Structures are given as C-alpha cells and as structure tokens.
Amino acid sequence: MKINSIRRMLLLSVNAVILLMLLITSLNTWFNVHHEIDELFDAQLAQYARLVRHLLVEPNTPLTADSDHAIEMPFLLDDGIERTSAEERYSEGHKYESKIAVQVWHENGQLLIRSGNVGKTPLLPKQSGFHEIRHNQYLWIGFSLYVPDEKAWIFTAQREDVRDELSWHLTLNQLLPLGIAILPIILLVWLAVEWGTKPVRELSKKLAETNPTELQPIEMPLPRELKPFKDAVNKLMAELKAYLKKEKMFIADVSHELRTPLSVLQVHTDNLEKATDSQEQRTAIQAIGKSTRRLAHLVKQLMETEKLEHNIVLQYQEIQLLRLTEDALASVDLPLIDRVIWVVDIPKQLQVRVDPALFHAALRNLLDNAAKYAPAQSEVSIKARIEQHAVVISVSNAINGDITLELARLGERFFRSYGHQDVAGAGLGLSITRKIVNLHGGKLVFSQDITGRFVTELFLPQTT
Amino acid sequence: MRLLLVEDDSLLAQGLITALSRMHYRTEHCITGSQAIVAATSSGFDVIILDLGLPDGLALHVIKTLRAKKVTTPILVLTAWDHLETKVEALNAGADDYVLKPCDSREIEARLRVLLRRYQQRQQDILTCQEVEMNMQQHLCRYQGRDIVLTSREFLILKEFMLHPDKILSRQYLDELSSGWTGETESNSIEVHIHNIRKKTTASLIKTVRGVGYMLVSHREN
C-alpha cells in the first residue's frame, strides 16, 4: 500500500486501533453483562415459579376452581424519565412490575391465578423449562413449571426489554468514561504523532531549502532512525557536488580550449577578407585549415574524454600484447607511421588482461604522440617487460629540447609542451591514456633519459 | 606604435600580428611569461597584449612582476578563461582591460586605442600637430585640410612622432619600430621615410637632432 503521508497514516491507524479496541471491549462487555443478567433473571424466574408452587402446595387459602385470582398491578406509567432507584420505589409498587407476569393453570385448562398484566390465555406452552414468546408485541422470557400434586402449570415470565435496558445501562456506564476519554486520547495521539514526525518535517524543509548550486551537507540534530537517511542524502549530495564540480571544470576547460581555435578562425577569416595579396590569402587559408583540423581533433578527443568520465565497466579479456600493439600501430595515421622508424620488441607470449577497446585507444595515443614529437626519421621504440606482477610497456622517442620541467604536468588535461606548440594536438591524448591506465589499476610514468629521449612507461598490474 | 603580443598559440599570434600590422601597429611577439617580462622591461612598448594561459603558467605573475618593476605600459589581457574571478584577479593585479576569446581583431584594436588614449590622457583618437591631423581610428592623415597618402611605415613613424610631440626619438628606436625584432628589411631607411613624410607635409614638421635622432615640432617656429 502506498503511504502518502506518514503523519496522516499514523493518526488514522492509531486512532482506528483505539476505536476498534473500544468497540470490541464494548461489545464484549455488553454480551457479558447481558449474559449475566439473563442468568440472574432466569434464575429469578425459576425461583419465582417455585415460590408460587410452594404457595399452591401449601396454601393458607384454599384455591377453588371458579375463582379468578388476578394479582393486582399498580398503574405506574413508564414515562421514560430517568429517575433514581429510590424515586422509582413508589408506595404502590414498581413500574417494572408490569414487565413481570405470572399465571397458574389447572391441568384441565382452568386459570387459577394470573397477574393483572396478562390475559386469560396461557402465556407459555405446557412444557417444563424456559421459553421465549411474543406477548403484547414484546418478547418475553418465560419459565413453565408443572406441579403434579395440584395438577397445575405455573407460568412466570419477564419482558426481554427489561434485560436489554439493564444490559445497556450497565454497559454504557462502564463505557462512558472510556468514551469521554477517547477525545483526549485522540488529541494526545495527534500531539505524539506531530511531535514524533517533527524531525521528518524539519529534515524535509531543510532538504527543500538546499540550494542546488551549493549542495551543502545537512547538519541538524536528528533521531537515530533518521540518521542513516541523512547520511545517505549527505553522501549523495557530496557525490553530486563532486560530479557537478568535475562537469563544471570540464565545461570550463572545453570552453577555454575551444575559444583559442575559434579566435584563430575569426582573426584569419578577417585577415582573408582584407588580404591585399595572394601570399596573405594563402597564409590565412592555411591557418583556417589548420585551426579547423585542430577543432575536429579536439572535439573527437573530447568525446573520448567524456566517455571515460562516466563510470564505465571494463570488459576484461586476456589478450596477446604484441597483437594489441600491432593493432594500435595499424590505427595510427599513415603520414605519422611513415614519419619515424618503429622498433617493436615485445615477447610473443606476453599476455595482458585488459579491456581491448580502451587499451587499444591508450596505446594508439602513446604511439601517436611518439610519432608526432619525435624528429622525422628518428627511431621510436616500443618494448615490454614483466616487473613485479606488472607488465611494463615502454615507448621511447627522441625529442627536441629539455622537457624535464614539464614532466610533472604531462597527462594534465589540455596541457601541451610549450616547446612543441607547433605540433598539432589538443593536449588531451595523454590525459585520456592516463585515465584508461588508471581504470586498469595501472600508472603512467614519464621521464627523459640521459640521452634526451622521452620515455613513457605504462605499468599494468597483472592478476593471475 | 609598438605592441608586445604575449600569446602561446602561434596560429593566433600570426593572425593578430597580420591584422594589427594592417592597422599600422608594429607588433612584437613572445610565447612565455618570462620572455614577456624580459621584453617589457628592456624595451619600450605602448601596449602589452597578454594571453593569460601561458605555457609557464597563468600570466597573472607577469602582470604583477611588471607592475612591481614600475612598468606602467597598459596591459590588455586576452584570454579564453571566462571566469569572473580570473577577470577580477587580472584587473586587480594591474591589467588595464580584458578581452575574451574568440574576439575580433577590430575589437582588440579599438580597445588598444582606448588604452592609449587613457594612458596618454587624450579624449579622442585624433592627433593634431601644426597643420597635420591624424585620425587613428580611420587610419587617415590630412595636411592643411587635404588627405595625404602615407605608406604603412610612414604612417607608423608619423603616428609615433605625433604621440610624442616635442620629444626626441632615437634613430635606433625608430628603426626598431619600423623593422621590428625580426629585422624585416626594406630598402627604405628611416631617413627615407622621414624625408617622404616631410615632403607630404612640411619640412618643418620633423626636426633632425644631429647625432641623436628626430623630434616632431608641435608648433611652427616663427
């Protein structure tokens, strides 16, 4: 069942349970009281019949067959007004006397005694025991007793509504305090629910007030039950904040990196428009072409970076490193392949456990860089070795100038060696490679050896 | 008028130099912040156009260093960083204006003129000396109310004189202004350019200070 409001649900359910309990208690009380009254009155009827029998068997006054001993009933109108018991005890008798009847019949069908509130027809069947009959539109409980010595039937009866009334009064008197208490109980339940759910409301208010641009963690005293929820929300907000920060930085970096080639396009387009000779035109067209290619390359690498920024699941495979390297080499642009001399020294049997597609991209970036930054027709060497549970892939190439001061920044997003600004690139290749290697649990180390060669070592842990 | 452009992107720098040259500015180019500090402290420039993201780090330290070294040359920051904080930081460090990439070369030139006006405490882009009137915005020159046609270098040299009236400009300075660091060679020497300017205006406009250089005379000597 869907719960729309905990407060309403608690209020309704607790109050419903209380009311249900009261109802069950009331019904139970009513039935018990009614039963006890029935027992009491039934016994009284039986006792009453026996008393009459005693009077018959041992009479002080002999009964004659033709006498009609109608027992007089006081005429006391039941006006429905509630009076005290003392007030209801009139000198003439009790108004309830009309609700108790007696008849004594001879076996031959002659009525010997009757109370004034019954007629001259038999009130009960001639069958010993208790009976329920309808008389004068009322339900009566009666008791028939046969007196063999006198050959007479004694019928005593009592109106059922007397019992109901009594039961009702007794039950009501018992339930009245409970009924009066129900309102304060409901009020108390409401207060308790309000008080109990106050932290939930405060937490909800705090959450609603949370600024999506700031995402500050929620700091407020909360009951034990809500702490895991608060911790989960804070953890989620921290992750969201870190994610947004990363996204913001990425967008800022992208925006920054796009602005320069766009400026180049704008300035050279303007120059082209105002060029006065063919040399100026050529220069502008070449610059526009270069900048366009740079933009296309940047966008392509940004897409790769974007893919890696999301938590991707690596599809590991055991694969021959040599094959993987050859594949990566084959995907390098042909002019770059021809630009340098490649020397590959990777043992054939060397296997690596990697995500082939991603690792292929990482290797291709390394080879791409080596070919771009190495002097033309120089040697680029690709080697691999095993070192303490790791496969180390090393790519080395000659490079112009000393880049030792830049080594720490290599692999930073958009960083480009300032001595090699003329080489086309967006400064994302090594950043992408580093990310892929890190995803594999490995690391990328850059160095420049004593001969001045630039060496990239890729450490890839191998779990067997 | 000499500008120092500090920009690590060679394509952009090349394009800007071409555009500014068309607008009669002599632009020298360097790539790093340290190169910029050496250039700006050792050679006189009218404005420095400085890209903030340089290979040797954010160029804020360049601005701070130059200001600490009492270099008062106006600095126009040219950058791709669109952060309010960066802009404020650059201006607080001592930059005079801020242009966000991608930008039009005309906007850069307009801002350069504004900076120069402010630096030279002028209200407009029209310079007047004797009967010569130079409109720096429209790159036009008039003498006695008539338009005169000047070559790019003649315009550059005359503008320099008109920006610094009654001041001696050394031959070396004018050479540097005319040919730049790259030492672009042209058959015409400074003497030839000055001779041409005198011919197109009046001989009394630029006076030769023997052994030192030349000076623009703001008021005709009677």
XYZ file of C-alpha atoms in Angstrom:
686
model
C 0.000 0.000 0.000
C 1.354 3.415 -0.918
C 1.769 5.805 2.003
C 1.257 9.408 1.027
C 1.608 10.895 4.496
C 3.257 9.172 7.445
C 1.601 11.611 9.835
C -1.885 11.003 8.478
C -1.256 7.285 8.318
C -0.091 7.231 11.968
C -3.015 9.377 13.127
C -5.586 7.317 11.296
C -4.142 3.934 12.173
C -3.520 4.652 15.872
C -6.978 6.198 16.311
C -8.591 3.408 14.330
C -6.892 0.818 16.519
C -8.067 2.634 19.676
C -11.645 2.900 18.383
C -11.632 -0.716 17.301
C -10.407 -1.811 20.693
C -13.122 0.275 22.346
C -15.753 -1.225 20.101
C -14.597 -4.753 20.773
C -14.466 -4.021 24.509
C -17.980 -2.523 24.416
C -19.455 -5.436 22.524
C -17.750 -7.880 24.801
C -18.951 -6.021 27.897
C -22.469 -5.809 26.536
C -22.606 -9.503 25.759
C -21.131 -10.454 29.112
C -23.452 -8.167 31.062
C -26.409 -9.364 29.068
C -25.467 -12.937 29.674
C -25.016 -12.415 33.407
C -28.357 -10.574 33.624
C -30.008 -13.357 31.679
C -28.647 -15.889 34.103
C -29.730 -13.837 37.071
C -33.224 -13.113 35.817
C -33.721 -16.647 34.524
C -32.818 -17.962 37.914
C -35.137 -15.392 39.437
C -37.990 -16.557 37.174
C -37.418 -20.163 38.078
C -37.203 -19.253 41.721
C -40.389 -17.191 41.376
C -42.198 -20.169 39.842
C -41.057 -22.436 42.633
C -42.249 -19.907 45.182
C -45.680 -19.908 43.607
C -45.648 -23.703 43.573
C -44.911 -23.631 47.266
C -47.827 -21.358 47.800
C -50.009 -23.725 45.809
C -48.921 -26.878 47.529
C -49.093 -25.453 50.965
C -51.733 -22.777 50.713
C -53.050 -20.803 53.552
C -56.029 -20.067 51.434
C -57.652 -22.990 49.567
C -57.995 -22.437 45.822
C -61.334 -23.023 44.246
C -61.760 -23.824 40.612
C -64.089 -20.954 39.861
C -62.155 -18.204 41.497
C -60.036 -15.915 39.258
C -57.201 -14.669 41.398
C -55.957 -11.820 39.297
C -52.975 -10.283 41.059
C -53.375 -6.576 41.007
C -50.829 -4.490 39.122
C -50.109 -0.888 40.115
C -50.798 1.549 37.334
C -47.471 3.311 37.010
C -46.781 4.847 33.662
C -43.277 4.424 32.312
C -42.748 7.986 31.064
C -39.121 7.388 30.020
C -37.813 9.932 32.511
C -34.612 8.817 34.216
C -35.110 8.647 37.973
C -33.091 7.306 40.835
C -33.875 3.848 42.183
C -35.269 5.386 45.368
C -37.528 7.645 43.350
C -38.805 4.666 41.396
C -39.862 2.885 44.569
C -43.456 4.018 44.832
C -45.812 3.080 47.635
C -47.955 1.280 45.046
C -45.020 -0.754 43.905
C -42.621 -0.581 40.974
C -43.369 0.378 37.391
C -41.422 -2.670 36.257
C -43.987 -4.954 37.893
C -45.970 -4.748 34.683
C -42.994 -6.332 32.995
C -43.173 -9.442 35.156
C -46.117 -11.808 34.697
C -47.427 -14.937 36.360
C -50.179 -17.481 35.535
C -51.255 -20.644 37.255
C -53.317 -23.042 35.184
C -55.090 -26.213 36.220
C -54.385 -29.195 34.033
C -57.983 -29.174 32.977
C -57.435 -25.767 31.413
C -58.800 -23.658 34.163
C -56.919 -20.488 35.038
C -56.236 -20.389 38.734
C -54.010 -17.346 39.211
C -52.858 -14.579 36.920
C -51.128 -11.296 37.282
C -53.051 -8.296 36.121
C -50.804 -7.610 33.127
C -51.627 -10.888 31.347
C -54.905 -12.142 29.981
C -56.774 -15.393 30.403
C -54.967 -17.271 27.680
C -51.969 -19.442 28.507
C -48.865 -17.327 28.466
C -46.480 -20.216 27.901
C -46.660 -23.700 26.409
C -47.307 -26.548 28.816
C -43.807 -27.806 28.679
C -41.392 -27.526 31.603
C -38.485 -25.162 31.237
C -37.641 -21.783 29.700
C -39.434 -20.328 26.675
C -39.214 -17.216 24.562
C -42.612 -15.956 23.444
C -44.139 -12.822 21.977
C -46.920 -11.297 24.003
C -48.418 -7.835 23.591
C -45.796 -7.041 20.962
C -42.968 -7.737 23.366
C -40.545 -10.553 23.662
C -40.922 -12.356 26.942
C -38.702 -14.883 28.616
C -40.825 -17.385 30.471
C -40.478 -20.418 32.714
C -43.050 -23.204 32.893
C -43.269 -25.423 35.952
C -45.655 -28.316 36.407
C -46.988 -29.092 39.905
C -48.194 -32.750 39.791
C -49.805 -32.674 43.247
C -52.042 -29.843 42.260
C -52.162 -30.845 38.590
C -51.302 -27.266 37.831
C -48.912 -25.387 35.478
C -47.114 -22.321 36.771
C -46.031 -19.817 34.170
C -43.728 -16.970 35.105
C -42.444 -14.511 32.508
C -40.420 -11.359 32.213
C -40.159 -8.865 29.385
C -36.894 -9.120 27.461
C -36.524 -5.331 27.033
C -36.062 -5.033 30.787
C -32.958 -7.079 30.465
C -31.780 -5.163 27.383
C -32.315 -1.916 29.172
C -30.378 -3.123 32.117
C -27.576 -4.508 29.995
C -27.423 -1.282 28.045
C -27.266 0.819 31.177
C -24.563 -1.319 32.694
C -22.522 -1.349 29.505
C -22.979 2.347 28.963
C -21.951 3.125 32.490
C -18.849 1.111 32.039
C -18.004 2.583 28.626
C -18.884 6.164 29.326
C -15.546 7.006 30.985
C -13.771 5.372 28.055
C -15.940 7.257 25.568
C -15.204 10.538 27.316
C -11.503 9.668 27.342
C -11.412 8.964 23.598
C -11.193 12.645 22.652
C -8.208 13.401 24.877
C -6.667 10.130 23.664
C -7.100 11.193 20.038
C -5.665 14.593 20.899
C -2.724 13.031 22.678
C -2.150 10.654 19.780
C -2.220 13.619 17.420
C 0.255 15.533 19.576
C 2.507 12.485 19.851
C 2.431 11.952 16.089
C 3.085 15.644 15.466
C 5.972 15.631 17.911
C 7.303 12.333 16.631
C 7.205 13.385 12.984
C 8.600 16.876 13.620
C 12.207 15.851 12.748
C 10.928 14.384 9.460
C 9.213 17.679 8.640
C 12.296 19.665 9.614
C 14.522 17.419 7.525
C 12.145 17.760 4.614
C 12.163 21.560 4.998
C 15.957 21.598 5.162
C 16.146 19.467 2.020
C 13.697 21.753 0.231
C 15.828 24.745 1.208
C 19.010 23.131 -0.116
C 20.474 25.254 -2.848
C 21.215 23.028 -5.855
C 24.236 25.144 -6.734
C 25.784 24.798 -3.284
C 24.627 21.352 -2.115
C 25.774 21.879 1.460
C 25.553 18.751 3.646
C 22.612 18.642 6.056
C 23.769 19.304 9.608
C 20.988 19.116 12.197
C 20.188 17.019 15.262
C 18.038 14.094 14.171
C 16.629 10.980 15.865
C 18.538 7.728 15.438
C 16.078 6.394 12.853
C 16.632 9.361 10.522
C 20.437 9.452 10.777
C 21.029 6.753 8.116
C 18.720 8.695 5.805
C 20.574 11.965 6.497
C 23.940 10.235 5.985
C 22.741 8.737 2.707
C 21.471 12.119 1.498
C 24.718 13.841 2.520
C 26.761 11.172 0.771
C 24.642 11.564 -2.342
C 24.987 15.355 -2.197
C 28.760 15.105 -1.788
C 28.960 12.799 -4.801
C 26.671 15.073 -6.773
C 28.735 18.093 -5.799
C 31.957 16.389 -6.867
C 30.318 15.316 -10.107
C 28.983 18.818 -10.804
C 32.366 20.317 -9.985
C 34.013 17.898 -12.383
C 31.430 18.690 -15.050
C 31.858 22.423 -14.473
C 35.624 22.126 -14.749
C 35.262 20.030 -17.849
C 32.924 22.553 -19.458
C 35.243 25.408 -18.453
C 38.232 23.549 -19.894
C 36.353 22.712 -23.071
C 35.125 26.271 -23.414
C 38.666 27.535 -22.862
C 40.155 25.138 -25.373
C 37.522 25.913 -27.997
C 37.923 29.660 -27.667
C 41.507 29.760 -28.960
C 40.936 27.859 -32.235
C 37.737 29.860 -32.693
C 39.755 33.053 -32.273
C 42.215 31.776 -34.850
C 39.326 31.179 -37.244
C 37.861 34.602 -36.579
C 41.104 36.532 -36.902
C 42.266 34.686 -40.010
C 38.856 34.901 -41.665
C 39.007 38.646 -41.104
C 42.550 38.706 -42.476
C 41.454 36.703 -45.501
C 38.687 39.162 -46.165
C 41.070 42.092 -46.017
C 44.053 40.420 -47.658
C 45.739 42.586 -50.260
C 47.910 39.942 -51.891
C 47.845 36.223 -52.622
C 50.524 35.488 -50.001
C 48.316 36.983 -47.264
C 45.378 34.983 -48.632
C 47.390 31.748 -48.620
C 48.593 32.328 -45.067
C 45.047 32.960 -43.836
C 43.629 29.930 -45.676
C 46.348 27.667 -44.299
C 45.733 28.947 -40.776
C 41.960 28.411 -41.143
C 42.577 24.868 -42.399
C 44.930 24.075 -39.526
C 42.555 25.523 -36.985
C 39.606 23.588 -38.397
C 41.554 20.319 -38.207
C 42.585 21.220 -34.677
C 38.949 21.811 -33.723
C 37.876 18.494 -35.252
C 40.641 16.665 -33.393
C 39.739 18.461 -30.176
C 36.066 17.512 -30.485
C 36.975 13.871 -31.182
C 39.235 13.707 -28.147
C 36.676 15.489 -26.003
C 34.131 12.825 -26.896
C 36.598 10.127 -25.796
C 37.289 12.003 -22.561
C 33.588 12.451 -21.907
C 33.033 8.695 -22.288
C 35.783 7.981 -19.766
C 34.442 10.497 -17.263
C 31.452 8.269 -16.604
C 31.987 5.198 -14.532
C 32.366 2.642 -17.253
C 32.656 -1.063 -16.586
C 35.741 -2.599 -18.132
C 35.268 -5.681 -20.297
C 38.443 -7.553 -19.401
C 39.974 -10.041 -21.780
C 43.201 -11.979 -21.804
C 44.969 -10.830 -24.954
C 48.380 -11.026 -26.579
C 50.145 -7.691 -26.032
C 52.054 -7.891 -29.304
C 48.818 -8.274 -31.262
C 47.243 -5.389 -29.381
C 50.273 -3.170 -30.087
C 50.282 -4.077 -33.766
C 46.588 -3.248 -33.983
C 47.203 0.109 -32.279
C 50.085 0.828 -34.613
C 47.928 -0.006 -37.609
C 45.376 2.601 -36.499
C 47.950 5.444 -36.381
C 47.623 7.829 -39.348
C 49.771 6.777 -42.273
C 51.800 10.029 -42.506
C 52.758 9.575 -38.845
C 53.628 5.898 -39.418
C 55.958 6.915 -42.223
C 57.406 9.830 -40.272
C 59.510 7.700 -37.907
C 61.170 4.291 -37.720
C 59.319 1.890 -35.468
C 61.188 -0.711 -33.422
C 58.858 -3.148 -31.636
C 60.350 -5.533 -29.076
C 57.517 -7.333 -27.280
C 57.712 -11.023 -26.363
C 55.135 -13.001 -28.330
C 53.947 -14.997 -25.355
C 53.245 -11.920 -23.220
C 49.568 -11.724 -22.389
C 47.766 -8.841 -20.713
C 44.366 -8.703 -19.089
C 42.764 -5.515 -20.340
C 39.674 -4.013 -21.900
C 40.863 -4.395 -25.517
C 38.952 -1.432 -26.968
C 40.056 1.039 -24.311
C 43.596 -0.227 -24.092
C 43.888 -0.024 -27.847
C 42.977 3.695 -27.614
C 45.544 4.236 -24.853
C 48.333 2.583 -26.838
C 47.377 4.430 -30.021
C 47.613 7.785 -28.194
C 51.096 6.927 -26.912
C 52.255 5.864 -30.370
C 50.615 8.907 -31.955
C 52.448 11.226 -29.566
C 55.769 9.479 -30.072
C 55.469 9.831 -33.844
C 54.380 13.472 -33.631
C 57.020 14.730 -31.223
C 59.985 12.667 -32.432
C 62.219 14.256 -35.061
C 61.425 12.960 -38.552
C 63.013 9.616 -39.424
C 64.186 9.050 -35.858
C 63.560 5.830 -34.012
C 60.519 5.138 -31.841
C 60.946 2.068 -29.691
C 58.135 0.026 -28.122
C 59.220 -2.534 -25.537
C 57.554 -4.640 -22.878
C 58.843 -6.464 -19.799
C 57.480 -8.083 -16.668
C 58.372 -6.431 -13.408
C 56.963 -7.472 -10.023
C 53.474 -8.627 -11.059
C 53.184 -5.834 -13.595
C 53.669 -5.657 -17.308
C 55.670 -2.562 -18.189
C 55.152 -1.206 -21.683
C 57.665 1.439 -22.586
C 57.515 3.792 -25.545
C 60.558 5.977 -26.145
C 61.413 8.545 -28.749
C 63.936 11.272 -29.346
C 62.635 14.756 -28.629
C 63.896 18.257 -29.215
C 64.845 20.170 -26.105
C 64.788 19.549 -22.404
C 61.294 18.837 -21.111
C 62.212 17.664 -17.609
C 60.455 20.677 -16.058
C 57.255 19.784 -17.844
C 57.225 16.075 -16.982
C 55.061 16.573 -13.886
C 52.379 18.324 -15.925
C 52.264 15.795 -18.756
C 48.945 13.973 -18.711
C 47.119 17.015 -17.339
C 44.051 17.805 -19.348
C 44.846 20.324 -22.128
C 48.486 20.685 -21.140
C 50.829 20.990 -24.100
C 54.589 21.246 -24.024
C 55.346 24.859 -24.793
C 58.457 23.973 -26.715
C 56.292 21.983 -29.101
C 53.318 24.221 -29.685
C 53.844 23.844 -33.410
C 52.870 20.161 -33.201
C 49.172 19.663 -33.841
C 47.237 18.456 -30.816
C 44.694 19.342 -28.172
C 46.563 18.279 -25.048
C 44.094 15.504 -24.340
C 45.814 12.361 -25.679
C 47.994 11.686 -22.641
C 45.170 12.679 -20.309
C 42.921 10.064 -21.947
C 45.684 7.462 -21.825
C 46.332 8.146 -18.141
C 42.631 7.802 -17.365
C 42.424 4.464 -19.203
C 45.556 3.153 -17.482
C 44.198 4.261 -14.100
C 40.920 2.472 -14.825
C 43.008 -0.677 -15.301
C 44.667 -0.077 -11.941
C 47.945 0.862 -13.581
C 50.033 4.007 -13.833
C 51.826 6.102 -16.409
C 55.348 7.378 -15.741
C 57.144 9.953 -17.900
C 60.885 10.572 -17.944
C 63.648 11.917 -20.101
C 66.724 9.719 -20.111
C 70.329 10.877 -20.157
C 70.438 10.700 -23.935
C 67.492 13.104 -24.040
C 64.958 10.506 -25.184
C 61.458 10.892 -23.888
C 60.271 7.672 -22.232
C 56.701 6.773 -21.305
C 56.330 3.702 -19.120
C 52.941 2.120 -18.697
C 52.697 -0.118 -15.616
C 49.857 -2.599 -15.869
C 49.231 -4.844 -12.849
C 48.603 -8.464 -13.816
C 46.438 -10.579 -11.570
C 46.605 -14.254 -12.440
C 53.421 52.441 -32.090
C 54.835 49.200 -30.748
C 52.846 46.439 -29.196
C 54.030 43.375 -27.348
C 51.859 40.334 -28.001
C 52.310 37.514 -25.496
C 50.442 34.524 -26.942
C 51.452 30.870 -26.965
C 49.217 29.885 -29.843
C 51.350 30.507 -32.903
C 48.423 30.496 -35.354
C 46.513 33.090 -33.374
C 49.602 35.203 -32.818
C 50.368 35.114 -36.540
C 46.826 36.191 -37.397
C 46.800 39.010 -34.846
C 50.183 40.331 -35.973
C 48.931 40.455 -39.565
C 45.685 42.165 -38.525
C 47.417 44.720 -36.281
C 50.059 45.409 -38.867
C 47.272 46.235 -41.319
C 46.095 48.752 -38.709
C 49.575 50.320 -38.571
C 50.808 48.735 -35.366
C 54.235 47.219 -35.046
C 53.785 44.045 -33.010
C 56.499 42.021 -31.362
C 55.631 38.502 -30.284
C 56.766 36.278 -27.459
C 55.396 32.981 -26.165
C 56.101 32.674 -22.457
C 55.613 34.831 -19.411
C 59.324 35.005 -18.660
C 60.058 36.156 -22.215
C 57.353 38.809 -21.801
C 58.886 40.155 -18.590
C 62.329 40.457 -20.205
C 60.905 42.124 -23.319
C 58.645 44.578 -21.497
C 61.325 45.689 -19.059
C 64.113 46.035 -21.579
C 62.262 47.603 -24.481
C 59.599 50.295 -24.645
C 56.118 49.254 -25.748
C 52.958 51.259 -25.971
C 50.624 48.408 -25.044
C 51.112 44.789 -23.984
C 48.541 42.263 -25.196
C 48.807 39.375 -22.797
C 47.234 35.938 -23.044
C 46.543 34.673 -19.527
C 47.125 30.968 -20.156
C 50.791 30.705 -20.998
C 52.977 27.603 -21.181
C 54.803 28.640 -18.000
C 51.578 29.100 -16.048
C 48.851 31.677 -15.545
C 50.182 35.073 -16.626
C 48.975 36.906 -13.513
C 52.518 36.804 -12.180
C 53.688 38.553 -15.367
C 51.317 41.464 -14.687
C 52.327 41.620 -11.019
C 56.043 41.442 -11.838
C 55.822 44.192 -14.454
C 53.876 46.462 -12.122
C 56.354 45.738 -9.335
C 59.144 46.723 -11.715
C 57.319 50.034 -12.306
C 56.478 49.186 -15.915
C 53.374 51.312 -16.485
C 52.669 50.178 -20.052
C 48.934 49.496 -20.442
C 48.183 45.761 -20.402
C 45.303 44.339 -22.382
C 44.541 40.837 -21.214
C 43.459 38.466 -23.954
C 42.208 35.173 -22.683
C 39.964 32.198 -23.132
C 39.139 31.962 -19.412
C 35.625 33.257 -18.909
C 35.674 33.335 -15.110
C 34.669 36.415 -13.219
C 37.306 35.623 -10.591
C 40.061 35.437 -13.198
C 38.985 38.730 -14.747
C 38.879 40.461 -11.376
C 42.210 38.957 -10.381
C 43.856 40.100 -13.605
C 42.471 43.630 -13.264
C 43.446 43.763 -9.601
C 46.944 42.600 -10.469
C 47.353 45.654 -12.702
C 45.844 44.804 -16.083
C 44.006 47.684 -17.761
C 41.415 45.853 -19.826
C 40.153 42.399 -20.621
C 39.157 40.807 -23.931
C 37.614 37.376 -24.073
C 38.407 34.978 -26.915
C 37.100 34.477 -29.528
C 37.462 38.118 -30.396
C 37.505 40.263 -33.462
C 40.781 41.981 -34.320
C 38.820 45.242 -34.718
C 37.659 44.993 -31.116
C 41.220 44.459 -29.951
C 42.380 47.478 -31.953
C 39.548 49.640 -30.566
C 40.443 48.655 -27.043
C 44.095 49.355 -27.766
C 43.195 52.879 -28.813
C 41.116 53.375 -25.687
C 44.012 52.218 -23.541
C 46.403 54.502 -25.366
C 44.044 57.458 -25.070
C 43.712 56.869 -21.374
C 47.447 56.351 -20.982
C 48.241 59.487 -22.941
C 45.393 61.326 -21.243
C 43.651 62.146 -24.503
C 39.916 62.322 -25.113
C 39.851 61.281 -28.744
C 41.684 59.347 -31.423
C 42.583 62.432 -33.487
C 46.102 63.763 -33.096
C 46.917 67.284 -34.306
C 50.288 68.904 -34.702
C 50.850 72.075 -36.699
C 48.548 71.604 -39.691
C 48.766 67.839 -39.654
C 45.760 65.901 -38.429
C 45.879 62.148 -37.873
C 42.776 60.025 -37.308
C 43.997 56.885 -35.577
C 40.613 55.206 -35.742
C 40.223 55.610 -39.501
C 43.943 55.488 -40.217
C 43.738 58.733 -42.169
C 46.110 61.657 -42.307
C 45.384 65.205 -43.528
C 47.644 68.155 -44.074
C 46.152 71.643 -44.427
C 42.735 70.026 -44.706
C 43.714 67.726 -47.584
C 44.087 63.953 -47.364
C 47.625 62.743 -47.780
C 48.582 59.171 -48.676
C 51.176 57.606 -46.411
C 52.702 54.143 -46.641
C 52.201 51.807 -43.736
C 55.635 52.565 -42.280
C 55.312 56.300 -42.866
C 52.001 56.230 -41.025
C 53.578 54.218 -38.196
C 56.502 56.624 -37.842
C 54.403 59.796 -38.091
C 51.932 58.411 -35.547
C 54.817 57.731 -33.171
C 56.040 61.312 -33.557
C 52.547 62.733 -33.082
C 52.031 60.621 -29.973
C 55.262 62.011 -28.573
C 55.435 65.636 -29.783
C 58.476 67.702 -28.868
C 60.321 64.588 -27.749
C 63.464 63.262 -29.340
C 63.012 59.765 -30.751
C 66.287 57.958 -31.287
C 67.196 56.511 -34.624
C 67.546 53.094 -33.048
C 64.088 53.347 -31.546
C 62.602 54.367 -34.859
C 64.490 51.562 -36.608
C 63.107 49.032 -34.167
C 59.665 50.486 -34.630
C 59.940 50.343 -38.337
C 61.517 46.947 -38.839
C 60.702 45.130 -35.615
C 62.657 42.369 -33.811
C 62.601 40.183 -36.819
C 64.546 42.857 -38.654
C 62.350 42.938 -41.700
C 64.436 44.568 -44.330
C 63.134 47.195 -46.621
C 65.205 49.252 -49.000
C 63.963 52.450 -47.405
C 65.786 53.584 -44.303
C 64.385 55.828 -41.565
C 65.848 58.832 -43.366
C 63.884 57.982 -46.477
C 60.632 57.578 -44.522
C 61.168 60.907 -42.744
C 62.076 62.592 -45.977
C 58.820 61.335 -47.519
C 56.784 62.493 -44.548
C 58.342 65.940 -44.741
C 57.624 66.016 -48.459
C 53.967 65.098 -47.979
C 53.536 67.604 -45.148
C 56.055 70.278 -44.367
C 59.790 70.205 -43.847
C 59.477 71.985 -40.522
C 57.301 69.221 -39.023
C 60.120 66.854 -38.086
C 63.391 68.305 -36.939
C 66.686 66.391 -37.124
C 68.608 66.412 -33.856
C 72.053 65.722 -35.081
C 73.727 62.619 -33.649
C 70.640 61.726 -31.570
C 67.529 61.330 -33.649
C 64.446 63.240 -34.668
C 61.792 65.368 -32.989
C 58.307 66.464 -34.044
C 57.832 70.173 -33.538
C 54.329 70.729 -32.272
C 54.224 74.462 -33.008
C 55.698 76.109 -36.040
C 58.736 78.182 -35.146
C 58.464 81.755 -36.326
